[in-house]
Amino acid sequence: MKCTEGHIVPHYLLSADDIRHAIPPRTEDSHKGTFGHGLLVAGQYGMAGAAILSAKACMRSGIGKLTIRTQPCNAPILQTSVPEAILDISDTDGRFSQPVDDSGYSAVAIGCGLGTATDTQDAFIRQIRTTTKPLVIDADGLNILSLHKELIGDLPSLTILTPHRGELRRLIGPSVDADEELAKTVRLSATYGLVIVMKGPRSRTVTPQGAVYVNPTGNPGMATAGSGDVLTGIILALLSQGADPVMATQASVFIHGLAGDLAAKEKGEVSLLASDIVECLPQAFMQVAGCSQS
């Protein structure tokens, strides 16, 4: 496929065989420390659901431990809904307003249901500028980036961005057509060393080397609130387990779509909920792992 500049952008269609190596094996001497400790910064007041969906997806994707940075108002529902997660409760109520010391974590995810209040933007900026961990940014994290584009240059190498089309346009500006949109995304990825998921039908993963990986799984029923939060949780889990950011992203997008396809078979596309995708993650992981035995 050509970009508007005339350059050929190589496209590759993902398969289960391509991504199954991102899932670490479970050996007899494994323990929770083997599979990493992730930090999820998500969910302002009224958006605890985003943190719940992302956390549940993360726990279903094999992470050893997960800590959720949250506010006191969200603590009871998170403790009840995701009892497996650890809560790091902030001193202020309502929204994320202080960065977190992430030195003890394997990877960080930030943005789901975070909001864009002024103090949240300040805390997000400080968080980004101090972290050295593998990082995935979604939702309001992307919206804050679009308001402070100078911050993009401060992102750690191979940071993963997961924008839907509206969030992507806010980052790269308007495009005359799909080719120009892809060209701008490829350029952003290459310039700053980012892994970018262009979410949508046949989601595409753009790498800093200029390659585009097309995902064959997923269905229109996944165009529902919370679906992106689920994807962020899967990516955080695989990053925390040591997967390379490109491979973690490719695998997460594939498995996310496959779980959505399995959920659609049971629930139908019209009635599909993001929580249905989470519930089908175990089958999706088993199906991908089974490819190594076929």
mmCIF file of C-alpha atoms in Angstrom:
data_model
loop_
_atom_site.group_PDB
_atom_site.id
_atom_site.type_symbol
_atom_site.label_atom_id
_atom_site.label_comp_id
_atom_site.label_asym_id
_atom_site.label_seq_id
_atom_site.Cartn_x
_atom_site.Cartn_y
_atom_site.Cartn_z
ATOM 1 C CA MET A 1 0.000 0.000 0.000
ATOM 2 C CA LYS A 2 1.250 3.513 -0.844
ATOM 3 C CA CYS A 3 1.297 6.511 1.459
ATOM 4 C CA THR A 4 0.589 9.964 0.082
ATOM 5 C CA GLU A 5 4.351 10.611 -0.125
ATOM 6 C CA GLY A 6 4.551 7.718 -2.580
ATOM 7 C CA HIS A 7 6.452 5.346 -0.304
ATOM 8 C CA ILE A 8 5.425 1.720 -0.170
ATOM 9 C CA VAL A 9 4.344 0.654 3.322
ATOM 10 C CA PRO A 10 4.759 -3.116 3.793
ATOM 11 C CA HIS A 11 1.681 -4.804 5.239
ATOM 12 C CA TYR A 12 1.651 -8.201 6.950
ATOM 13 C CA LEU A 13 -1.375 -10.265 7.985
ATOM 14 C CA LEU A 14 -1.023 -11.642 11.499
ATOM 15 C CA SER A 15 -1.732 -15.264 12.373
ATOM 16 C CA ALA A 16 -1.866 -17.171 15.638
ATOM 17 C CA ASP A 17 1.488 -18.771 14.836
ATOM 18 C CA ASP A 18 3.047 -15.307 14.587
ATOM 19 C CA ILE A 19 2.083 -14.246 18.090
ATOM 20 C CA ARG A 20 1.889 -17.304 20.318
ATOM 21 C CA HIS A 21 5.527 -16.869 21.426
ATOM 22 C CA ALA A 22 4.469 -13.743 23.328
ATOM 23 C CA ILE A 23 2.697 -15.988 25.850
ATOM 24 C CA PRO A 24 5.276 -17.325 28.326
ATOM 25 C CA PRO A 25 5.053 -20.997 29.305
ATOM 26 C CA ARG A 26 3.960 -22.055 32.776
ATOM 27 C CA THR A 27 6.645 -24.250 34.285
ATOM 28 C CA GLU A 28 6.410 -26.185 37.540
ATOM 29 C CA ASP A 29 8.745 -23.800 39.337
ATOM 30 C CA SER A 30 6.788 -20.681 38.296
ATOM 31 C CA HIS A 31 5.504 -18.242 40.912
ATOM 32 C CA LYS A 32 3.682 -14.912 40.717
ATOM 33 C CA GLY A 33 6.957 -13.028 40.545
ATOM 34 C CA THR A 34 7.799 -14.926 37.380
ATOM 35 C CA PHE A 35 5.037 -13.197 35.466
ATOM 36 C CA GLY A 36 5.647 -9.582 36.372
ATOM 37 C CA HIS A 37 4.015 -6.805 38.368
ATOM 38 C CA GLY A 38 2.065 -4.231 36.367
ATOM 39 C CA LEU A 39 0.859 -0.755 37.313
ATOM 40 C CA LEU A 40 -2.511 0.399 35.968
ATOM 41 C CA VAL A 41 -3.325 4.100 36.352
ATOM 42 C CA ALA A 42 -7.001 4.388 35.441
ATOM 43 C CA GLY A 43 -10.467 5.525 36.462
ATOM 44 C CA GLN A 44 -11.456 8.931 37.800
ATOM 45 C CA TYR A 45 -14.685 9.381 39.800
ATOM 46 C CA GLY A 46 -17.552 7.920 37.772
ATOM 47 C CA MET A 47 -15.180 5.902 35.563
ATOM 48 C CA ALA A 48 -14.261 3.023 37.844
ATOM 49 C CA GLY A 49 -15.655 0.682 35.203
ATOM 50 C CA ALA A 50 -12.744 1.475 32.891
ATOM 51 C CA ALA A 51 -10.285 0.419 35.581
ATOM 52 C CA ILE A 52 -12.300 -2.730 36.332
ATOM 53 C CA LEU A 53 -12.453 -3.869 32.697
ATOM 54 C CA SER A 54 -8.770 -3.201 32.113
ATOM 55 C CA ALA A 55 -7.755 -4.861 35.385
ATOM 56 C CA LYS A 56 -9.849 -7.968 34.782
ATOM 57 C CA ALA A 57 -8.441 -8.331 31.283
ATOM 58 C CA CYS A 58 -4.937 -7.927 32.667
ATOM 59 C CA MET A 59 -5.467 -10.602 35.320
ATOM 60 C CA ARG A 60 -7.003 -12.949 32.704
ATOM 61 C CA SER A 61 -3.926 -12.468 30.515
ATOM 62 C CA GLY A 62 -1.421 -14.104 32.826
ATOM 63 C CA ILE A 63 0.146 -11.271 34.826
ATOM 64 C CA GLY A 64 1.627 -12.269 38.175
ATOM 65 C CA LYS A 65 0.538 -9.182 40.124
ATOM 66 C CA LEU A 66 -1.378 -6.036 39.297
ATOM 67 C CA THR A 67 -1.533 -2.766 41.209
ATOM 68 C CA ILE A 68 -4.235 -0.225 40.376
ATOM 69 C CA ARG A 69 -3.607 3.424 41.194
ATOM 70 C CA THR A 70 -7.013 4.678 42.267
ATOM 71 C CA GLN A 71 -8.894 7.218 44.348
ATOM 72 C CA PRO A 72 -10.638 6.550 47.666
ATOM 73 C CA CYS A 73 -14.065 6.843 46.027
ATOM 74 C CA ASN A 74 -13.252 3.929 43.699
ATOM 75 C CA ALA A 75 -11.602 1.672 46.263
ATOM 76 C CA PRO A 76 -14.687 -0.252 47.500
ATOM 77 C CA ILE A 77 -15.953 -1.191 44.029
ATOM 78 C CA LEU A 78 -12.490 -2.123 42.766
ATOM 79 C CA GLN A 79 -11.734 -4.210 45.839
ATOM 80 C CA THR A 80 -15.015 -6.037 45.338
ATOM 81 C CA SER A 81 -14.909 -6.367 41.555
ATOM 82 C CA VAL A 82 -11.224 -7.278 41.192
ATOM 83 C CA PRO A 83 -10.153 -8.793 44.516
ATOM 84 C CA GLU A 84 -7.017 -10.209 42.899
ATOM 85 C CA ALA A 85 -5.600 -6.715 42.312
ATOM 86 C CA ILE A 86 -3.635 -4.569 44.758
ATOM 87 C CA LEU A 87 -4.861 -1.008 45.270
ATOM 88 C CA ASP A 88 -2.559 1.988 45.564
ATOM 89 C CA ILE A 89 -4.976 4.587 46.928
ATOM 90 C CA SER A 90 -4.155 8.241 46.337
ATOM 91 C CA ASP A 91 -4.300 10.945 48.985
ATOM 92 C CA THR A 92 -6.779 12.991 46.959
ATOM 93 C CA ASP A 93 -10.300 11.966 46.043
ATOM 94 C CA GLY A 94 -11.949 12.031 42.648
ATOM 95 C CA ARG A 95 -9.140 11.900 40.097
ATOM 96 C CA PHE A 96 -5.499 11.166 39.348
ATOM 97 C CA SER A 97 -3.495 14.198 40.497
ATOM 98 C CA GLN A 98 -0.136 12.851 41.729
ATOM 99 C CA PRO A 99 2.344 10.697 39.772
ATOM 100 C CA VAL A 100 3.282 7.255 41.064
ATOM 101 C CA ASP A 101 6.737 5.892 41.827
ATOM 102 C CA ASP A 102 6.836 3.082 39.255
ATOM 103 C CA SER A 103 10.337 1.818 40.069
ATOM 104 C CA GLY A 104 9.003 -1.462 41.493
ATOM 105 C CA TYR A 105 6.876 -2.380 38.477
ATOM 106 C CA SER A 106 7.548 -4.343 35.306
ATOM 107 C CA ALA A 107 5.336 -2.185 33.035
ATOM 108 C CA VAL A 108 2.836 0.675 33.215
ATOM 109 C CA ALA A 109 -0.536 1.368 31.566
ATOM 110 C CA ILE A 110 -2.146 4.785 31.906
ATOM 111 C CA GLY A 111 -5.180 6.592 30.553
ATOM 112 C CA CYS A 112 -8.334 4.479 30.774
ATOM 113 C CA GLY A 113 -11.109 6.637 32.243
ATOM 114 C CA LEU A 114 -8.500 9.043 33.604
ATOM 115 C CA GLY A 115 -10.109 12.344 32.659
ATOM 116 C CA THR A 116 -8.339 15.477 31.433
ATOM 117 C CA ALA A 117 -8.652 17.878 34.380
ATOM 118 C CA THR A 118 -5.768 20.327 34.745
ATOM 119 C CA ASP A 119 -4.210 18.577 37.753
ATOM 120 C CA THR A 120 -4.619 15.223 35.995
ATOM 121 C CA GLN A 121 -2.751 16.591 32.987
ATOM 122 C CA ASP A 122 0.048 17.820 35.268
ATOM 123 C CA ALA A 123 0.301 14.434 37.014
ATOM 124 C CA PHE A 124 0.262 12.587 33.675
ATOM 125 C CA ILE A 125 3.079 14.771 32.324
ATOM 126 C CA ARG A 126 5.216 14.156 35.404
ATOM 127 C CA GLN A 127 4.476 10.430 35.244
ATOM 128 C CA ILE A 128 5.546 10.203 31.608
ATOM 129 C CA ARG A 129 8.696 12.242 32.092
ATOM 130 C CA THR A 130 9.964 10.080 34.956
ATOM 131 C CA THR A 131 9.049 6.564 33.883
ATOM 132 C CA THR A 132 11.580 4.228 32.303
ATOM 133 C CA LYS A 133 9.262 1.212 32.233
ATOM 134 C CA PRO A 134 7.558 -0.355 29.195
ATOM 135 C CA LEU A 135 4.515 1.845 28.729
ATOM 136 C CA VAL A 136 1.089 1.680 27.109
ATOM 137 C CA ILE A 137 -1.075 4.806 26.793
ATOM 138 C CA ASP A 138 -4.782 4.740 25.974
ATOM 139 C CA ALA A 139 -7.921 6.884 26.051
ATOM 140 C CA ASP A 140 -7.536 10.072 28.117
ATOM 141 C CA GLY A 141 -3.791 9.569 28.189
ATOM 142 C CA LEU A 142 -3.867 10.002 24.413
ATOM 143 C CA ASN A 143 -6.146 13.013 24.737
ATOM 144 C CA ILE A 144 -3.675 14.644 27.132
ATOM 145 C CA LEU A 145 -0.841 13.878 24.696
ATOM 146 C CA SER A 146 -2.775 15.622 21.951
ATOM 147 C CA LEU A 147 -3.006 18.715 24.178
ATOM 148 C CA HIS A 148 0.749 18.592 24.946
ATOM 149 C CA LYS A 149 2.332 17.266 21.758
ATOM 150 C CA GLU A 150 5.780 18.345 22.903
ATOM 151 C CA LEU A 151 5.495 15.491 25.429
ATOM 152 C CA ILE A 152 5.581 12.891 22.641
ATOM 153 C CA GLY A 153 9.335 13.387 22.378
ATOM 154 C CA ASP A 154 9.705 12.473 26.063
ATOM 155 C CA LEU A 155 8.025 9.084 25.724
ATOM 156 C CA PRO A 156 10.246 6.052 26.373
ATOM 157 C CA SER A 157 11.337 4.179 23.263
ATOM 158 C CA LEU A 158 8.727 1.676 22.025
ATOM 159 C CA THR A 159 5.913 3.230 24.053
ATOM 160 C CA ILE A 160 2.614 1.774 22.836
ATOM 161 C CA LEU A 161 -0.231 4.094 21.828
ATOM 162 C CA THR A 162 -3.692 2.616 21.205
ATOM 163 C CA PRO A 163 -5.855 5.321 19.601
ATOM 164 C CA HIS A 164 -9.242 4.893 17.979
ATOM 165 C CA ARG A 165 -9.752 7.052 14.915
ATOM 166 C CA GLY A 166 -10.878 10.171 16.791
ATOM 167 C CA GLU A 167 -7.933 9.999 19.202
ATOM 168 C CA LEU A 168 -5.553 9.415 16.299
ATOM 169 C CA ARG A 169 -6.830 12.486 14.461
ATOM 170 C CA ARG A 170 -6.254 14.587 17.542
ATOM 171 C CA LEU A 171 -2.656 13.362 17.616
ATOM 172 C CA ILE A 172 -1.755 13.655 13.922
ATOM 173 C CA GLY A 173 -4.266 16.221 12.660
ATOM 174 C CA PRO A 174 -6.895 15.823 9.917
ATOM 175 C CA SER A 175 -6.152 13.773 6.797
ATOM 176 C CA VAL A 176 -7.652 13.993 3.329
ATOM 177 C CA ASP A 177 -7.961 10.223 3.028
ATOM 178 C CA ALA A 178 -6.965 6.894 4.593
ATOM 179 C CA ASP A 179 -3.602 6.874 2.793
ATOM 180 C CA GLU A 180 -2.587 10.218 4.272
ATOM 181 C CA GLU A 181 -3.764 9.120 7.715
ATOM 182 C CA LEU A 182 -1.588 6.024 7.463
ATOM 183 C CA ALA A 183 1.360 8.066 6.188
ATOM 184 C CA LYS A 184 1.145 10.437 9.150
ATOM 185 C CA THR A 185 0.866 7.532 11.593
ATOM 186 C CA VAL A 186 3.877 5.768 10.062
ATOM 187 C CA ARG A 187 5.859 9.004 10.279
ATOM 188 C CA LEU A 188 4.880 9.580 13.924
ATOM 189 C CA SER A 189 5.882 6.009 14.791
ATOM 190 C CA ALA A 190 9.236 6.239 13.004
ATOM 191 C CA THR A 191 10.115 9.733 14.278
ATOM 192 C CA TYR A 192 9.572 8.955 17.959
ATOM 193 C CA GLY A 193 10.111 5.178 18.068
ATOM 194 C CA LEU A 194 6.504 4.393 18.990
ATOM 195 C CA VAL A 195 4.301 1.347 18.483
ATOM 196 C CA ILE A 196 0.876 2.588 17.388
ATOM 197 C CA VAL A 197 -2.337 0.580 17.181
ATOM 198 C CA MET A 198 -4.774 2.089 14.689
ATOM 199 C CA LYS A 199 -7.913 0.655 16.277
ATOM 200 C CA GLY A 200 -10.899 -0.113 14.086
ATOM 201 C CA PRO A 201 -11.992 -2.736 11.560
ATOM 202 C CA ARG A 202 -8.916 -4.910 10.972
ATOM 203 C CA SER A 203 -6.858 -2.981 13.528
ATOM 204 C CA ARG A 204 -3.325 -2.244 12.370
ATOM 205 C CA THR A 205 -0.126 -2.173 14.410
ATOM 206 C CA VAL A 206 2.431 0.312 13.072
ATOM 207 C CA THR A 207 6.067 -0.187 14.081
ATOM 208 C CA PRO A 208 9.006 2.261 14.096
ATOM 209 C CA GLN A 209 10.543 0.313 11.205
ATOM 210 C CA GLY A 210 7.620 1.350 8.995
ATOM 211 C CA ALA A 211 5.871 -2.018 8.854
ATOM 212 C CA VAL A 212 2.113 -2.403 9.338
ATOM 213 C CA TYR A 213 0.656 -5.574 10.832
ATOM 214 C CA VAL A 214 -2.996 -6.165 9.998
ATOM 215 C CA ASN A 215 -5.111 -8.054 12.514
ATOM 216 C CA PRO A 216 -7.578 -10.598 11.063
ATOM 217 C CA THR A 217 -9.646 -11.134 14.216
ATOM 218 C CA GLY A 218 -12.492 -9.081 15.657
ATOM 219 C CA ASN A 219 -15.997 -8.053 14.622
ATOM 220 C CA PRO A 220 -18.345 -5.023 14.627
ATOM 221 C CA GLY A 221 -19.847 -6.078 17.958
ATOM 222 C CA MET A 222 -16.615 -4.966 19.600
ATOM 223 C CA ALA A 223 -17.419 -1.339 18.736
ATOM 224 C CA THR A 224 -18.721 -0.836 22.267
ATOM 225 C CA ALA A 225 -17.700 1.142 25.343
ATOM 226 C CA GLY A 226 -14.929 -0.495 27.323
ATOM 227 C CA SER A 227 -13.512 -2.631 24.527
ATOM 228 C CA GLY A 228 -10.372 -0.491 24.355
ATOM 229 C CA ASP A 229 -9.905 -0.739 28.130
ATOM 230 C CA VAL A 230 -9.825 -4.517 27.740
ATOM 231 C CA LEU A 231 -7.115 -4.277 25.074
ATOM 232 C CA THR A 232 -4.989 -2.048 27.316
ATOM 233 C CA GLY A 233 -5.196 -4.613 30.112
ATOM 234 C CA ILE A 234 -4.037 -7.424 27.821
ATOM 235 C CA ILE A 235 -1.087 -5.377 26.559
ATOM 236 C CA LEU A 236 -0.055 -4.484 30.123
ATOM 237 C CA ALA A 237 -0.114 -8.157 31.100
ATOM 238 C CA LEU A 238 2.101 -9.285 28.217
ATOM 239 C CA LEU A 239 4.509 -6.369 28.693
ATOM 240 C CA SER A 240 4.778 -7.218 32.394
ATOM 241 C CA GLN A 241 5.621 -10.805 31.498
ATOM 242 C CA GLY A 242 8.563 -9.612 29.445
ATOM 243 C CA ALA A 243 7.226 -9.637 25.902
ATOM 244 C CA ASP A 244 8.856 -7.252 23.447
ATOM 245 C CA PRO A 245 6.546 -4.233 22.981
ATOM 246 C CA VAL A 246 5.932 -4.941 19.287
ATOM 247 C CA MET A 247 5.177 -8.604 19.923
ATOM 248 C CA ALA A 248 3.099 -7.793 23.009
ATOM 249 C CA THR A 249 1.006 -5.386 20.943
ATOM 250 C CA GLN A 250 0.517 -7.740 17.999
ATOM 251 C CA ALA A 251 -0.422 -10.614 20.293
ATOM 252 C CA SER A 252 -2.782 -8.510 22.394
ATOM 253 C CA VAL A 253 -4.637 -7.127 19.385
ATOM 254 C CA PHE A 254 -5.004 -10.629 17.924
ATOM 255 C CA ILE A 255 -6.169 -12.214 21.189
ATOM 256 C CA HIS A 256 -8.504 -9.298 21.964
ATOM 257 C CA GLY A 257 -10.185 -9.729 18.578
ATOM 258 C CA LEU A 258 -10.321 -13.508 18.924
ATOM 259 C CA ALA A 259 -11.981 -13.213 22.334
ATOM 260 C CA GLY A 260 -14.468 -10.814 20.753
ATOM 261 C CA ASP A 261 -15.210 -13.328 18.010
ATOM 262 C CA LEU A 262 -15.772 -16.076 20.579
ATOM 263 C CA ALA A 263 -18.049 -13.766 22.575
ATOM 264 C CA ALA A 264 -20.022 -12.843 19.450
ATOM 265 C CA LYS A 265 -20.708 -16.507 18.727
ATOM 266 C CA GLU A 266 -22.330 -16.793 22.133
ATOM 267 C CA LYS A 267 -23.939 -13.367 22.582
ATOM 268 C CA GLY A 268 -24.289 -12.045 19.047
ATOM 269 C CA GLU A 269 -22.718 -8.823 17.795
ATOM 270 C CA VAL A 270 -25.626 -6.567 18.783
ATOM 271 C CA SER A 271 -25.592 -7.598 22.452
ATOM 272 C CA LEU A 272 -21.836 -7.885 22.885
ATOM 273 C CA LEU A 273 -20.386 -6.163 25.981
ATOM 274 C CA ALA A 274 -16.770 -5.425 26.774
ATOM 275 C CA SER A 275 -17.094 -7.679 29.817
ATOM 276 C CA ASP A 276 -18.057 -10.526 27.443
ATOM 277 C CA ILE A 277 -14.669 -10.093 25.746
ATOM 278 C CA VAL A 278 -12.938 -10.451 29.122
ATOM 279 C CA GLU A 279 -14.880 -13.624 29.892
ATOM 280 C CA CYS A 280 -13.767 -15.172 26.602
ATOM 281 C CA LEU A 281 -10.068 -14.407 27.061
ATOM 282 C CA PRO A 282 -9.324 -17.831 28.599
ATOM 283 C CA GLN A 283 -10.675 -19.616 25.498
ATOM 284 C CA ALA A 284 -8.787 -17.240 23.233
ATOM 285 C CA PHE A 285 -5.482 -17.872 24.998
ATOM 286 C CA MET A 286 -6.054 -21.629 24.946
ATOM 287 C CA GLN A 287 -6.892 -21.506 21.243
ATOM 288 C CA VAL A 288 -3.728 -19.560 20.408
ATOM 289 C CA ALA A 289 -1.569 -21.810 22.598
ATOM 290 C CA GLY A 290 -3.103 -24.852 20.917
ATOM 291 C CA CYS A 291 -1.662 -23.710 17.588
ATOM 292 C CA SER A 292 1.758 -24.823 18.789
ATOM 293 C CA GLN A 293 0.459 -28.353 19.139
ATOM 294 C CA SER A 294 -1.221 -28.578 15.724
#
